[in-house]
Amino acid sequence: QSALTQPASVSGSPGQSITISCTGTSSDVGGYKYVSWYQQHPGKAPKLMIYDVSNRPSGVSNRFSGSKSGNTASLTISGLQAEDEADYYCSSYTSGTFYVFGSGTKVTVL
Amino acid sequence: EVQLVQSGAEVKKPGESLKISCKGSGYSFSSYWIGWVRQMPGKGLEWMGFIYPVNSDTRYSPSFQGQVTISADKSVSTAYLQWSSLKASDTAMYYCARSSVSGGWDDWGQGTLVTVSS
């Protein structure tokens, strides 16, 4: 099972919106609603930001939103802030191996 | 409060065995999947495998099948990840995570750094 495909890096200025894509297949992203997104700051454990494609856990800013179209899921961060600079990973349930991560995206706030 | 507390950092030699742990508290340990994640230095996250403590149903990602063993002891609310013969390439940070009732993994351990060097 190959990792889901994410762009290696995305950048934006404070206040802007950015979108990170996560492309899989009909056996993972396209076939199930179980897509989640994780934020990881250097030296820290990952943190759940979005689950079930578009749901935010309690305590996560509403500046983070998720969506899916076909085999591609997306995470949008609006009103970009310095604290959003981190690595972001998608994860999807897969018929093959239970769950798979994306390749990861480094978000830089310019 | 849900907590996953992992065992401390380890330094081992190639060929040695190792078992690291992840102790859950603040919830019904048996009722939620536990996943193990590898993060090699400077690299991304990789799911290694999963265990459902209530019946020890275990799934391995293909890259890790036969390379590690995942287990759990409900009596002490602890999941384990073990190696029988470590390699230098096993040097990494290892995280455990708890599944939520949805498809997300909403609680994470603090990580266990494993260093394998001669």
Tab-separated table of C-alpha atoms in Angstrom:
chain	number	residue	atom	x	y	z
A	1	GLN	CA	0.000	0.000	0.000
A	2	SER	CA	1.644	3.250	-1.132
A	3	ALA	CA	1.391	6.447	0.841
A	4	LEU	CA	-1.257	8.920	-0.209
A	5	THR	CA	0.138	11.767	-2.309
A	6	GLN	CA	0.504	15.218	-0.775
A	7	PRO	CA	2.473	18.240	-1.999
A	8	ALA	CA	5.825	18.453	-0.252
A	9	SER	CA	5.337	22.079	0.711
A	10	VAL	CA	2.749	24.842	0.721
A	11	SER	CA	3.299	28.411	1.829
A	12	GLY	CA	1.224	31.487	2.433
A	13	SER	CA	1.282	34.885	4.079
A	14	PRO	CA	-0.449	35.601	7.367
A	15	GLY	CA	-4.181	36.005	6.859
A	16	GLN	CA	-4.238	34.119	3.576
A	17	SER	CA	-5.892	30.763	2.923
A	18	ILE	CA	-4.019	27.682	1.778
A	19	THR	CA	-5.202	24.251	0.695
A	20	ILE	CA	-3.352	20.954	1.014
A	21	SER	CA	-4.403	18.077	-1.209
A	22	CYS	CA	-4.284	14.362	-0.442
A	23	THR	CA	-4.715	12.067	-3.418
A	24	GLY	CA	-5.398	8.368	-3.166
A	25	THR	CA	-7.506	5.808	-4.961
A	26	SER	CA	-10.991	4.364	-4.859
A	27	SER	CA	-9.624	1.791	-2.385
A	28	ASP	CA	-8.866	4.432	0.214
A	29	VAL	CA	-9.723	8.153	0.007
A	30	GLY	CA	-12.369	7.729	-2.674
A	31	GLY	CA	-14.031	4.729	-1.107
A	32	TYR	CA	-14.536	5.724	2.512
A	33	LYS	CA	-15.479	8.699	4.663
A	34	TYR	CA	-12.631	7.950	7.096
A	35	VAL	CA	-10.150	10.630	6.033
A	36	SER	CA	-8.426	12.506	8.829
A	37	TRP	CA	-5.763	15.209	9.040
A	38	TYR	CA	-2.955	15.659	11.566
A	39	GLN	CA	-0.754	18.609	12.469
A	40	GLN	CA	2.753	17.958	13.751
A	41	HIS	CA	5.052	20.613	15.119
A	42	PRO	CA	8.782	19.789	15.343
A	43	GLY	CA	9.552	17.419	18.186
A	44	LYS	CA	5.887	16.957	19.055
A	45	ALA	CA	3.348	14.184	18.654
A	46	PRO	CA	0.771	14.540	15.868
A	47	LYS	CA	-2.529	16.241	16.676
A	48	LEU	CA	-5.882	15.366	15.108
A	49	MET	CA	-7.283	18.366	13.232
A	50	ILE	CA	-10.032	16.880	11.045
A	51	TYR	CA	-11.809	13.502	11.110
A	52	ASP	CA	-14.350	11.845	8.841
A	53	VAL	CA	-13.373	14.162	5.953
A	54	SER	CA	-14.777	17.393	7.360
A	55	ASN	CA	-15.387	17.199	11.113
A	56	ARG	CA	-13.379	19.188	13.631
A	57	PRO	CA	-12.627	17.808	17.092
A	58	SER	CA	-13.521	19.978	20.027
A	59	GLY	CA	-10.894	22.645	20.560
A	60	VAL	CA	-9.617	22.809	16.982
A	61	SER	CA	-9.940	26.241	15.398
A	62	ASN	CA	-12.691	26.702	12.836
A	63	ARG	CA	-10.002	28.104	10.531
A	64	PHE	CA	-9.326	24.461	9.658
A	65	SER	CA	-11.743	22.743	7.297
A	66	GLY	CA	-11.767	19.556	5.266
A	67	SER	CA	-13.455	18.296	2.134
A	68	LYS	CA	-13.293	15.493	-0.402
A	69	SER	CA	-13.982	15.084	-4.094
A	70	GLY	CA	-13.500	11.722	-5.705
A	71	ASN	CA	-10.120	10.292	-4.745
A	72	THR	CA	-8.746	13.596	-3.416
A	73	ALA	CA	-9.258	15.040	0.040
A	74	SER	CA	-8.286	18.583	0.973
A	75	LEU	CA	-7.426	20.525	4.101
A	76	THR	CA	-7.933	24.275	4.005
A	77	ILE	CA	-6.429	26.643	6.531
A	78	SER	CA	-7.990	30.081	6.407
A	79	GLY	CA	-6.639	33.200	8.089
A	80	LEU	CA	-3.169	31.670	8.187
A	81	GLN	CA	-1.285	32.335	11.419
A	82	ALA	CA	2.337	31.882	12.419
A	83	GLU	CA	1.352	29.033	14.763
A	84	ASP	CA	0.008	27.069	11.781
A	85	GLU	CA	3.540	26.512	10.505
A	86	ALA	CA	3.964	22.755	10.875
A	87	ASP	CA	3.867	19.480	8.986
A	88	TYR	CA	0.447	18.152	7.983
A	89	TYR	CA	-0.482	14.559	7.204
A	90	CYS	CA	-3.647	13.050	5.860
A	91	SER	CA	-4.697	9.515	6.726
A	92	SER	CA	-7.345	7.307	5.202
A	93	TYR	CA	-8.959	3.981	5.926
A	94	THR	CA	-8.004	1.548	3.181
A	95	SER	CA	-9.441	-1.774	2.129
A	96	GLY	CA	-5.907	-3.058	1.808
A	97	THR	CA	-4.094	-2.372	5.041
A	98	PHE	CA	-6.524	-0.709	7.432
A	99	TYR	CA	-5.056	2.821	7.419
A	100	VAL	CA	-2.458	4.680	5.379
A	101	PHE	CA	-0.824	8.096	5.813
A	102	GLY	CA	-0.099	10.714	3.226
A	103	SER	CA	3.455	11.697	2.369
A	104	GLY	CA	3.216	14.876	4.435
A	105	THR	CA	3.182	18.588	3.638
A	106	LYS	CA	5.332	21.275	5.225
A	107	VAL	CA	3.373	24.482	5.675
A	108	THR	CA	5.427	27.665	5.808
A	109	VAL	CA	4.000	31.000	6.913
A	110	LEU	CA	5.889	33.676	5.016
B	1	GLU	CA	-8.777	12.725	30.743
B	2	VAL	CA	-7.570	10.219	28.164
B	3	GLN	CA	-3.830	9.627	28.319
B	4	LEU	CA	-1.417	7.380	26.489
B	5	VAL	CA	1.942	7.179	28.247
B	6	GLN	CA	4.794	5.487	26.434
B	7	SER	CA	7.932	3.935	27.840
B	8	GLY	CA	11.195	5.826	27.779
B	9	ALA	CA	13.895	6.192	25.158
B	10	GLU	CA	15.993	3.141	24.328
B	11	VAL	CA	19.517	2.695	22.991
B	12	LYS	CA	20.203	-0.779	21.639
B	13	LYS	CA	22.728	-2.649	19.534
B	14	PRO	CA	21.908	-4.385	16.243
B	15	GLY	CA	20.566	-7.867	16.830
B	16	GLU	CA	19.165	-7.109	20.283
B	17	SER	CA	15.495	-7.501	21.157
B	18	LEU	CA	13.217	-4.741	22.441
B	19	LYS	CA	9.664	-4.277	23.692
B	20	ILE	CA	8.218	-0.790	24.152
B	21	SER	CA	4.923	0.009	25.780
B	22	CYS	CA	1.936	2.344	25.630
B	23	LYS	CA	-0.263	2.556	28.736
B	24	GLY	CA	-3.773	3.931	28.371
B	25	SER	CA	-5.784	5.606	31.099
B	26	GLY	CA	-8.961	7.632	31.439
B	27	TYR	CA	-11.012	5.397	29.145
B	28	SER	CA	-12.069	1.792	28.557
B	29	PHE	CA	-8.774	0.508	27.154
B	30	SER	CA	-10.217	-2.658	25.639
B	31	SER	CA	-12.813	-0.858	23.546
B	32	TYR	CA	-10.631	1.205	21.228
B	33	TRP	CA	-8.094	0.290	18.571
B	34	ILE	CA	-4.473	1.202	19.288
B	35	GLY	CA	-2.210	1.980	16.341
B	36	TRP	CA	1.583	2.181	16.215
B	37	VAL	CA	3.318	4.764	14.049
B	38	ARG	CA	6.954	4.986	12.973
B	39	GLN	CA	8.686	8.257	12.163
B	40	MET	CA	12.249	7.872	10.968
B	41	PRO	CA	14.565	10.870	11.433
B	42	GLY	CA	13.426	13.730	9.214
B	43	LYS	CA	10.755	11.593	7.556
B	44	GLY	CA	6.983	11.205	7.533
B	45	LEU	CA	4.523	9.155	9.539
B	46	GLU	CA	3.947	5.468	8.753
B	47	TRP	CA	1.263	3.232	10.212
B	48	MET	CA	2.935	0.023	11.390
B	49	GLY	CA	-0.037	-1.915	12.711
B	50	PHE	CA	-3.081	-1.964	14.918
B	51	ILE	CA	-4.574	-3.953	17.767
B	52	TYR	CA	-8.067	-4.180	19.243
B	53	PRO	CA	-7.412	-5.117	22.877
B	54	VAL	CA	-10.818	-6.647	23.590
B	55	ASN	CA	-10.021	-9.660	21.375
B	56	SER	CA	-6.403	-8.974	20.327
B	57	ASP	CA	-7.405	-8.633	16.675
B	58	THR	CA	-4.144	-7.424	15.101
B	59	ARG	CA	-3.455	-5.970	11.659
B	60	TYR	CA	-0.042	-5.190	10.202
B	61	SER	CA	0.865	-2.850	7.393
B	62	PRO	CA	2.654	-4.847	4.664
B	63	SER	CA	6.032	-3.181	5.238
B	64	PHE	CA	6.022	-4.235	8.873
B	65	GLN	CA	4.468	-7.709	8.684
B	66	GLY	CA	6.980	-10.159	10.098
B	67	GLN	CA	9.281	-7.357	11.257
B	68	VAL	CA	7.536	-6.462	14.532
B	69	THR	CA	4.970	-7.926	16.895
B	70	ILE	CA	2.095	-5.945	18.363
B	71	SER	CA	0.351	-7.160	21.497
B	72	ALA	CA	-1.790	-5.886	24.346
B	73	ASP	CA	-2.489	-6.778	27.975
B	74	LYS	CA	-5.987	-5.663	28.973
B	75	SER	CA	-5.264	-6.302	32.650
B	76	VAL	CA	-2.762	-3.455	32.734
B	77	SER	CA	-4.285	-1.355	29.917
B	78	THR	CA	-1.058	-1.522	27.934
B	79	ALA	CA	-0.172	-2.120	24.309
B	80	TYR	CA	3.256	-3.263	23.195
B	81	LEU	CA	5.492	-3.108	20.146
B	82	GLN	CA	8.385	-5.518	20.005
B	83	TRP	CA	11.323	-6.496	17.870
B	84	SER	CA	13.219	-9.778	18.082
B	85	SER	CA	16.322	-8.555	16.285
B	86	LEU	CA	16.830	-4.837	15.842
B	87	LYS	CA	18.529	-3.259	12.851
B	88	ALA	CA	20.098	0.165	12.511
B	89	SER	CA	17.221	1.061	10.197
B	90	ASP	CA	14.798	0.653	13.128
B	91	THR	CA	16.180	3.895	14.581
B	92	ALA	CA	13.119	6.115	14.781
B	93	MET	CA	10.517	7.738	16.966
B	94	TYR	CA	7.571	5.451	17.641
B	95	TYR	CA	4.133	6.725	18.597
B	96	CYS	CA	1.022	4.930	19.767
B	97	ALA	CA	-2.399	6.397	19.020
B	98	ARG	CA	-5.961	5.619	20.081
B	99	SER	CA	-8.817	5.480	17.603
B	100	SER	CA	-11.911	7.535	18.195
B	101	VAL	CA	-15.413	6.220	17.546
B	102	SER	CA	-15.080	7.840	14.108
B	103	GLY	CA	-12.200	7.310	11.727
B	104	GLY	CA	-9.792	9.653	13.450
B	105	TRP	CA	-7.000	8.905	15.887
B	106	ASP	CA	-7.584	11.477	18.562
B	107	ASP	CA	-5.143	10.663	21.329
B	108	TRP	CA	-1.429	10.114	20.977
B	109	GLY	CA	1.393	9.007	23.205
B	110	GLN	CA	4.398	11.255	23.677
B	111	GLY	CA	6.603	9.000	21.569
B	112	THR	CA	9.456	6.588	22.299
B	113	LEU	CA	12.792	7.243	20.634
B	114	VAL	CA	14.582	4.033	19.692
B	115	THR	CA	18.233	4.292	18.677
B	116	VAL	CA	19.979	1.240	17.273
B	117	SER	CA	23.713	1.623	16.917
B	118	SER	CA	26.785	-0.523	17.296
